[in-house]
């Protein structure tokens, strides 16, 4: 092996189990950057089930949010993390960690996680900010336009309606433009109609100019 | 002695440059000479303002709305004792080395007492003031040329649009100056179609339609310019037409210039 820095001690190949145990020790006990950075190599160790261990780090309120946030992120990147994450959401008190859980749930991309996001959007006991984040990520990931339009029809809060209109504007599909046109034309809420018009103006859809012209000629 | 001689040469050179760029009006020439001989300082003058304008500190209102402000600071050159002070237009030319380096425009109020370095030319005719400002707009390649456009649209009893159309179409002028001229042509066209209506309507239909006009104005590659022109010409809601003209004033589209000419031409 070529010689490198004289301060490097190469201990060679160790078992995945031993490596994971050592790294978990850092993540569970140390503070600072190293504790958070120990989590990623844990998740890529071969043949060692680590989800439960990472879950326990997230639950441990004595650990810094930075470390718990990293653990949440890597739970979200692995298949099957959704159940852990959804159960964590109601337990954590930190808004920063709730935000990370919402994002990590969106990365699961399975039906159950999508449903969890949609349920959070509809849950009026949750803060508007978290519901808006859930809506944003639901719109960015697998939630269908049918589900989103269903949500819109049940929404009364101005901020949520605005966020939904924005979410429609970010969907690169014809049916989303159809929905924005419908809102611009028929919504009873003047501000919603104006917002929909704004986003139509920003879209690339070739039908928009004719639609807006028609609206102006009515 | 050398310094004095160099300064004299500089002033003489400035006069030669100025003489080659200004229009023939006596007072306009007088402004240009004063600028050239001012060295470094301020040259100020007033001219008759349109009656629908009033000012306060660094803001100017038009027709009871459309307030234009450029800073919240107290005006350094003019003092006000009430918040909607009618004319005149007060122009301050900041001069550096015999050239205008900055322009400030006020409406109403009273001059603050002149200090050293201020040359006060008093009241001049609106025609000569606009001739001079237009000479700046058509010769200065920077912010001064651009900033000369707004005050010339404030002059009372002077039709400036034909010269602004020439400026807008002159591809040798800086784009920022041409855009500024286009903006004011759009404003003027909007005021023309609005007639004497100076209040903003606030009903749902108008508001939503104005949003539609804005959305159209954001379409790419000027694809919606024909639609905006159609709205500006024929929409039954004057506020909506005015909005279309405003947004057309943000383009440099030849069709929009043609429309403005059509609308403002009937004023000449």
Coordinates of C-alpha atoms in Angstrom, one line a residue:
Chain A
X1 CA 0.0 0.0 0.0
X2 CA 1.3 3.5 -0.9
X3 CA 2.3 5.5 2.1
X4 CA 0.1 8.5 2.9
X5 CA -0.1 10.8 5.8
X6 CA 2.0 9.7 8.7
X7 CA -0.8 10.2 11.2
X8 CA -3.1 7.6 9.6
X9 CA -3.5 4.3 11.3
X10 CA -4.9 1.7 9.0
X11 CA -6.7 -1.1 10.9
X12 CA -7.6 -2.9 7.7
X13 CA -10.9 -4.7 7.1
X14 CA -13.2 -5.1 10.1
X15 CA -16.6 -6.9 10.1
X16 CA -19.7 -4.9 9.2
X17 CA -21.1 -5.7 12.7
X18 CA -18.1 -4.3 14.5
X19 CA -17.9 -1.2 12.3
X20 CA -21.6 -0.5 12.9
X21 CA -21.3 -1.0 16.6
X22 CA -18.3 1.4 16.7
X23 CA -20.0 4.1 14.6
X24 CA -23.3 3.7 16.6
X25 CA -21.2 4.4 19.7
X26 CA -20.0 7.7 18.2
X27 CA -23.5 8.6 17.1
X28 CA -25.0 7.8 20.5
X29 CA -22.4 9.4 22.7
X30 CA -20.4 12.1 21.0
X31 CA -21.4 15.6 20.3
X32 CA -20.4 17.7 17.4
X33 CA -20.1 17.0 13.7
X34 CA -18.6 13.5 14.0
X35 CA -21.7 12.1 15.7
X36 CA -24.0 13.2 12.8
X37 CA -21.5 12.0 10.2
X38 CA -21.3 8.6 11.7
X39 CA -24.9 7.8 10.7
X40 CA -24.5 7.6 6.9
X41 CA -21.7 4.8 7.0
X42 CA -23.9 2.9 9.4
X43 CA -26.7 2.8 6.8
X44 CA -24.6 1.3 4.1
X45 CA -23.1 -1.5 6.0
X46 CA -23.8 -4.9 4.4
X47 CA -25.9 -7.5 6.2
X48 CA -26.5 -5.6 9.4
X49 CA -30.0 -4.5 10.3
X50 CA -29.6 -1.0 11.6
X51 CA -33.0 0.7 11.2
X52 CA -34.0 0.0 14.8
X53 CA -30.8 1.5 16.1
X54 CA -31.1 4.6 14.0
X55 CA -34.7 4.9 15.2
X56 CA -33.5 4.8 18.8
X57 CA -31.1 7.7 18.1
X58 CA -34.0 9.8 16.8
X59 CA -36.1 9.0 19.9
X60 CA -33.3 9.9 22.2
X61 CA -34.0 13.4 23.3
X62 CA -30.6 13.8 25.0
X63 CA -29.0 13.7 21.5
X64 CA -28.5 17.0 19.7
X65 CA -31.0 17.9 17.1
X66 CA -28.3 17.9 14.4
X67 CA -27.6 14.2 15.1
X68 CA -31.3 13.3 15.3
X69 CA -32.0 15.2 12.1
X70 CA -29.3 13.2 10.3
X71 CA -30.8 10.0 11.6
X72 CA -34.2 11.1 10.4
X73 CA -32.8 11.9 7.0
X74 CA -31.2 8.5 6.6
X75 CA -34.3 6.7 7.9
X76 CA -36.2 8.4 5.1
X77 CA -33.7 7.2 2.5
X78 CA -34.1 3.6 3.3
X79 CA -37.1 1.4 2.3
X80 CA -39.4 0.7 5.2
X81 CA -38.5 3.8 7.2
X82 CA -42.0 5.2 6.8
X83 CA -43.5 3.4 9.8
X84 CA -40.8 4.6 12.1
X85 CA -40.9 8.1 10.8
X86 CA -44.7 8.4 11.1
X87 CA -44.7 7.1 14.7
X88 CA -41.9 9.6 15.5
X89 CA -43.8 12.6 14.2
X90 CA -46.2 12.8 17.1
X91 CA -43.4 12.1 19.6
X92 CA -40.9 14.8 18.7
X93 CA -41.4 18.3 20.0
X94 CA -38.9 20.1 17.9
X95 CA -40.3 21.9 14.8
X96 CA -37.0 21.4 13.1
X97 CA -37.2 17.7 13.5
X98 CA -40.9 17.6 12.5
X99 CA -39.8 19.4 9.3
X100 CA -37.2 16.8 8.6
X101 CA -39.7 14.0 9.2
X102 CA -42.1 15.5 6.7
X103 CA -39.4 15.7 4.1
X104 CA -38.2 12.2 4.9
X105 CA -41.7 10.8 4.6
X106 CA -41.9 12.4 1.1
X107 CA -38.8 10.5 0.1
X108 CA -40.4 7.1 0.9
X109 CA -42.6 7.3 -2.2
X110 CA -44.9 4.5 -1.1
X111 CA -48.7 4.7 -0.9
X112 CA -48.7 4.7 2.9
X113 CA -46.3 7.6 3.2
X114 CA -48.2 9.6 0.6
X115 CA -51.4 9.0 2.5
X116 CA -49.7 10.1 5.7
X117 CA -48.7 13.3 4.1
X118 CA -52.2 13.9 2.7
X119 CA -53.7 13.2 6.1
X120 CA -51.3 15.7 7.7
X121 CA -52.4 18.3 5.1
X122 CA -56.0 17.8 6.2
X123 CA -55.3 17.7 9.9
X124 CA -56.6 21.0 11.3
X125 CA -55.0 20.4 14.7
X126 CA -51.6 20.6 13.1
X127 CA -49.9 24.0 12.5
X128 CA -50.5 25.6 9.1
X129 CA -46.8 25.7 8.5
X130 CA -46.4 22.0 8.9
X131 CA -49.5 21.3 6.8
X132 CA -48.2 23.6 4.1
X133 CA -44.8 21.7 4.1
X134 CA -46.7 18.4 3.9
X135 CA -48.7 19.7 1.0
X136 CA -45.6 21.0 -0.8
X137 CA -43.9 17.6 -0.5
X138 CA -47.0 15.6 -1.3
X139 CA -47.3 17.7 -4.5
X140 CA -43.7 17.2 -5.4
X141 CA -43.8 13.4 -5.0
X142 CA -46.3 10.8 -5.7
X143 CA -49.7 12.3 -4.7
X144 CA -52.0 12.2 -7.6
X145 CA -53.7 15.3 -9.0
X146 CA -57.1 13.6 -8.2
X147 CA -56.1 13.5 -4.5
X148 CA -54.8 17.1 -4.6
X149 CA -57.9 18.5 -6.3
X150 CA -60.0 16.6 -3.7
X151 CA -58.1 18.3 -1.0
X152 CA -58.5 21.7 -2.6
X153 CA -62.3 21.4 -2.7
X154 CA -62.3 20.8 1.1
X155 CA -60.0 23.7 2.0
X156 CA -61.2 26.9 3.4
X157 CA -58.1 28.5 4.9
X158 CA -56.6 31.1 2.7
X159 CA -53.0 30.1 3.3
X160 CA -53.7 26.5 2.5
X161 CA -55.5 27.4 -0.7
X162 CA -52.6 29.6 -1.7
X163 CA -50.2 26.8 -1.1
X164 CA -52.4 24.4 -3.1
X165 CA -52.5 26.7 -6.0
X166 CA -48.7 27.0 -5.9
X167 CA -48.5 23.2 -5.7
X168 CA -50.7 22.9 -8.8
X169 CA -48.4 25.4 -10.6
X170 CA -45.4 23.2 -9.9
X171 CA -46.9 20.1 -11.5
X172 CA -45.8 19.6 -15.0
X173 CA -49.0 18.1 -16.3
X174 CA -51.9 19.2 -18.3
X175 CA -54.5 18.4 -15.7
X176 CA -52.8 20.7 -13.2
X177 CA -53.2 23.6 -15.7
X178 CA -56.8 22.6 -16.2
X179 CA -57.3 22.9 -12.4
X180 CA -55.7 26.3 -12.3
X181 CA -57.9 27.4 -15.2
X182 CA -60.9 26.1 -13.3
X183 CA -59.9 28.1 -10.2
X184 CA -59.2 31.2 -12.2
X185 CA -62.6 31.0 -13.9
X186 CA -64.9 29.7 -11.3
X187 CA -63.6 29.9 -7.7
X188 CA -65.7 32.1 -5.5
X189 CA -62.7 33.5 -3.8
X190 CA -61.3 36.5 -5.7
X191 CA -57.8 36.1 -4.3
X192 CA -57.7 32.5 -5.3
X193 CA -58.7 33.4 -8.8
X194 CA -56.0 36.1 -9.0
X195 CA -53.4 33.7 -7.6
X196 CA -54.3 31.1 -10.2
X197 CA -54.1 33.7 -12.9
X198 CA -50.6 34.6 -11.7
X199 CA -49.3 31.1 -11.9
X200 CA -51.0 30.5 -15.3
X201 CA -49.1 33.5 -16.6
X202 CA -45.8 31.8 -15.5
X203 CA -46.6 28.4 -17.0
X204 CA -45.3 27.0 -20.3
X205 CA -48.7 25.7 -21.4
X206 CA -49.6 26.9 -24.9
X207 CA -53.3 27.1 -24.1
X208 CA -52.8 29.8 -21.4
X209 CA -52.8 32.9 -23.6
X210 CA -56.0 32.0 -25.3
X211 CA -57.6 31.2 -21.9
X212 CA -56.6 34.5 -20.4
X213 CA -57.7 36.4 -23.5
X214 CA -61.1 34.6 -23.3
X215 CA -61.4 35.6 -19.6
X216 CA -60.8 39.2 -20.5
X217 CA -63.4 39.2 -23.2
X218 CA -66.2 37.8 -21.0
Chain B
X1 CA -1.5 79.0 -12.5
X2 CA -1.3 75.8 -14.4
X3 CA -4.3 74.5 -12.5
X4 CA -6.3 77.6 -13.4
X5 CA -5.3 77.3 -17.1
X6 CA -6.2 73.6 -17.2
X7 CA -9.6 74.4 -15.6
X8 CA -10.2 77.1 -18.2
X9 CA -9.4 74.6 -21.0
X10 CA -11.7 72.1 -19.5
X11 CA -14.6 74.5 -19.3
X12 CA -13.9 75.7 -22.8
X13 CA -13.9 72.1 -24.0
X14 CA -17.1 71.4 -22.2
X15 CA -18.7 74.4 -23.9
X16 CA -17.7 73.0 -27.3
X17 CA -19.2 69.6 -26.4
X18 CA -22.4 71.1 -25.0
X19 CA -22.8 73.5 -28.0
X20 CA -22.7 70.6 -30.3
X21 CA -25.5 68.7 -28.5
X22 CA -28.1 71.1 -27.3
X23 CA -31.1 72.4 -29.2
X24 CA -31.4 76.0 -30.4
X25 CA -33.7 77.5 -27.7
X26 CA -32.1 80.4 -25.9
X27 CA -33.0 79.3 -22.4
X28 CA -32.0 75.7 -23.2
X29 CA -28.6 77.0 -24.3
X30 CA -28.4 79.0 -21.2
X31 CA -28.9 75.9 -19.1
X32 CA -26.2 74.1 -21.0
X33 CA -23.8 77.0 -20.6
X34 CA -24.5 77.2 -16.9
X35 CA -23.8 73.5 -16.6
X36 CA -20.6 73.7 -18.5
X37 CA -19.3 76.7 -16.5
X38 CA -20.5 75.4 -13.1
X39 CA -17.5 73.1 -12.9
X40 CA -18.7 71.1 -9.9
X41 CA -21.9 72.0 -8.1
X42 CA -25.6 72.2 -8.8
X43 CA -27.6 74.0 -11.4
X44 CA -31.3 74.4 -10.6
X45 CA -34.3 75.8 -12.4
X46 CA -38.1 75.6 -12.4
X47 CA -40.8 75.3 -15.1
X48 CA -44.5 75.0 -15.3
X49 CA -45.9 71.6 -14.1
X50 CA -49.0 69.8 -15.3
X51 CA -51.9 70.7 -13.0
X52 CA -52.6 67.1 -12.0
X53 CA -49.1 66.8 -10.4
X54 CA -48.2 67.4 -6.8
X55 CA -45.2 66.6 -4.8
X56 CA -43.9 66.1 -1.3
X57 CA -40.2 65.4 -0.5
X58 CA -39.0 62.7 -2.8
X59 CA -42.4 61.7 -4.1
X60 CA -44.6 62.9 -6.9
X61 CA -48.3 62.1 -7.2
X62 CA -50.3 62.1 -10.4
X63 CA -54.0 62.6 -10.5
X64 CA -54.5 61.8 -6.9
X65 CA -52.8 58.4 -7.2
X66 CA -49.9 56.8 -9.0
X67 CA -47.4 58.0 -6.4
X68 CA -43.8 57.8 -7.5
X69 CA -41.2 57.8 -4.8
X70 CA -37.5 57.3 -5.0
X71 CA -36.5 57.6 -1.4
X72 CA -38.0 58.2 2.0
X73 CA -35.3 60.7 2.9
X74 CA -36.0 64.4 3.3
X75 CA -35.5 66.2 0.0
X76 CA -32.1 67.9 0.1
X77 CA -32.9 70.7 -2.3
X78 CA -36.6 71.5 -1.6
X79 CA -38.7 72.1 1.5
X80 CA -42.4 71.4 1.8
X81 CA -45.0 72.7 4.3
X82 CA -47.8 70.5 3.1
X83 CA -48.0 67.0 1.6
X84 CA -49.5 67.7 -1.9
X85 CA -47.7 70.7 -3.2
X86 CA -48.6 71.8 -6.7
X87 CA -46.0 72.9 -9.2
X88 CA -43.6 74.0 -10.5
X89 CA -41.3 71.3 -11.5
X90 CA -38.0 71.8 -9.8
X91 CA -35.0 70.4 -11.5
X92 CA -31.6 70.0 -9.9
X93 CA -28.7 69.1 -12.1
X94 CA -25.7 67.8 -10.3
X95 CA -22.7 68.9 -12.2
X96 CA -19.2 67.4 -12.1
X97 CA -16.5 68.7 -14.3
X98 CA -18.9 70.7 -16.4
X99 CA -21.1 67.7 -17.1
X100 CA -24.4 66.6 -15.6
X101 CA -23.7 63.6 -13.4
X102 CA -27.1 63.2 -11.7
X103 CA -30.6 64.6 -12.0
X104 CA -33.2 65.2 -9.2
X105 CA -36.8 66.1 -9.9
X106 CA -39.2 67.7 -7.5
X107 CA -42.7 69.1 -7.8
X108 CA -43.9 72.0 -5.7
X109 CA -42.4 73.2 -2.4
X110 CA -39.8 75.9 -2.1
X111 CA -36.1 75.9 -2.8
X112 CA -33.9 75.5 0.2
X113 CA -31.5 78.6 0.4
X114 CA -28.8 78.3 -2.2
X115 CA -25.4 77.5 -0.8
X116 CA -22.0 77.8 -2.4
X117 CA -21.8 76.0 -5.7
X118 CA -25.5 76.3 -6.5
X119 CA -26.4 78.2 -9.7
X120 CA -30.1 79.2 -9.7
X121 CA -31.5 79.9 -13.2
X122 CA -34.9 80.8 -11.9
X123 CA -38.1 80.0 -13.9
X124 CA -37.7 79.0 -17.6
X125 CA -40.3 78.1 -20.1
X126 CA -41.6 74.5 -20.2
X127 CA -40.7 74.3 -23.8
X128 CA -37.0 75.2 -23.2
X129 CA -36.8 72.9 -20.2
X130 CA -38.1 69.9 -22.2
X131 CA -35.8 70.8 -25.1
X132 CA -32.8 70.8 -22.7
X133 CA -33.9 67.5 -21.0
X134 CA -34.5 65.9 -24.3
X135 CA -31.0 66.9 -25.4
X136 CA -29.7 65.0 -22.3
X137 CA -31.9 62.0 -23.1
X138 CA -30.6 61.9 -26.7
X139 CA -26.9 62.4 -25.9
X140 CA -26.1 61.0 -22.4
X141 CA -25.3 57.3 -22.5
X142 CA -25.9 56.6 -18.8
X143 CA -28.4 57.2 -16.0
X144 CA -28.6 60.9 -16.7
X145 CA -30.1 60.3 -20.1
X146 CA -32.6 57.8 -18.7
X147 CA -33.5 60.1 -15.7
X148 CA -34.1 63.1 -18.0
X149 CA -37.2 61.4 -19.5
X150 CA -39.6 61.5 -16.5
X151 CA -39.3 65.3 -15.8
X152 CA -39.9 66.2 -19.4
X153 CA -43.3 64.4 -19.2
X154 CA -44.2 66.6 -16.3
X155 CA -44.1 69.9 -18.3
X156 CA -47.3 71.7 -18.8
X157 CA -48.5 72.6 -22.3
X158 CA -45.7 70.9 -24.2
X159 CA -46.3 67.9 -26.4
X160 CA -43.3 65.7 -26.0
X161 CA -44.6 62.3 -27.3
X162 CA -43.4 62.6 -30.9
X163 CA -39.9 63.1 -29.7
X164 CA -40.2 60.2 -27.3
X165 CA -41.4 58.0 -30.1
X166 CA -38.3 58.9 -32.0
X167 CA -36.2 58.1 -29.0
X168 CA -37.9 54.7 -28.4
X169 CA -37.2 53.7 -31.9
X170 CA -33.6 54.9 -31.9
X171 CA -31.5 51.7 -31.6
X172 CA -28.4 53.8 -31.1
X173 CA -29.6 55.0 -27.7
X174 CA -29.1 52.9 -24.6
X175 CA -31.8 50.4 -23.9
X176 CA -32.4 51.7 -20.4
X177 CA -33.2 55.2 -21.9
X178 CA -35.5 53.7 -24.5
X179 CA -37.2 51.6 -22.0
X180 CA -37.8 54.6 -19.8
X181 CA -39.3 56.5 -22.7
X182 CA -41.5 53.5 -23.5
X183 CA -42.7 53.3 -19.9
X184 CA -43.8 57.0 -19.9
X185 CA -45.5 56.6 -23.3
X186 CA -47.4 53.7 -21.8
X187 CA -48.4 55.9 -18.8
X188 CA -49.5 58.7 -21.1
X189 CA -51.5 56.3 -23.3
X190 CA -53.1 54.9 -20.1
X191 CA -54.1 58.3 -18.9
X192 CA -55.4 59.2 -22.3
X193 CA -57.8 56.2 -22.4
X194 CA -58.8 56.7 -18.7
X195 CA -59.9 60.3 -19.5
X196 CA -60.8 62.1 -16.4
X197 CA -61.3 59.0 -14.3
X198 CA -58.7 59.4 -11.6
X199 CA -59.9 57.0 -9.0
X200 CA -59.2 53.3 -8.8
X201 CA -62.2 51.0 -9.2
X202 CA -62.3 48.2 -6.7
X203 CA -64.8 45.6 -7.8
X204 CA -64.0 41.9 -8.1
X205 CA -64.4 41.7 -11.8
X206 CA -61.9 44.5 -12.5
X207 CA -59.4 43.2 -10.0
X208 CA -59.5 39.7 -11.5
X209 CA -59.2 41.0 -15.0
X210 CA -56.3 43.1 -14.1
X211 CA -54.6 40.0 -12.8
X212 CA -55.4 38.3 -16.1
X213 CA -53.7 41.2 -17.9
X214 CA -50.7 40.9 -15.7
X215 CA -50.6 37.1 -16.3
X216 CA -50.8 37.8 -20.1
X217 CA -47.9 40.2 -19.8
X218 CA -45.7 37.5 -18.3
X219 CA -46.1 35.1 -21.3
X220 CA -42.9 34.3 -23.0
X221 CA -41.6 35.7 -26.3
X222 CA -44.2 38.4 -26.5
X223 CA -46.8 35.8 -27.5
X224 CA -49.6 37.7 -25.7
X225 CA -48.8 41.2 -27.1
X226 CA -51.6 41.0 -29.7
X227 CA -54.0 40.0 -27.0
X228 CA -52.9 42.9 -24.7
X229 CA -53.3 45.3 -27.6
X230 CA -56.8 44.0 -28.2
X231 CA -57.6 44.5 -24.5
X232 CA -56.1 48.0 -24.6
X233 CA -58.1 48.9 -27.6
X234 CA -61.5 47.4 -26.9
X235 CA -62.1 46.2 -23.3
X236 CA -65.2 47.9 -21.9
X237 CA -63.5 48.4 -18.5
X238 CA -61.2 51.5 -18.6
X239 CA -59.1 50.3 -15.7
X240 CA -58.4 47.0 -17.5
X241 CA -57.5 48.9 -20.7
X242 CA -55.2 51.1 -18.7
X243 CA -53.6 48.1 -17.1
X244 CA -53.0 46.6 -20.5
X245 CA -51.3 49.8 -21.6
X246 CA -49.1 49.8 -18.5
X247 CA -47.8 46.3 -19.2
X248 CA -47.4 47.1 -22.9
X249 CA -45.2 49.9 -21.7
X250 CA -42.9 47.4 -20.2
X251 CA -42.2 45.8 -23.5
X252 CA -40.3 47.2 -26.4
X253 CA -42.6 45.7 -28.9
X254 CA -43.1 47.6 -32.1
X255 CA -46.8 46.8 -32.1
X256 CA -47.1 48.4 -28.7
X257 CA -45.2 51.5 -29.8
X258 CA -47.6 51.7 -32.8
X259 CA -50.6 51.5 -30.5
X260 CA -49.2 54.3 -28.2
X261 CA -48.7 56.4 -31.2
X262 CA -52.2 55.8 -32.4
X263 CA -53.6 56.7 -29.0
X264 CA -51.4 59.7 -28.3
X265 CA -51.4 60.9 -31.8
X266 CA -55.0 62.1 -31.4
X267 CA -53.8 64.6 -28.8
X268 CA -51.5 66.4 -31.2

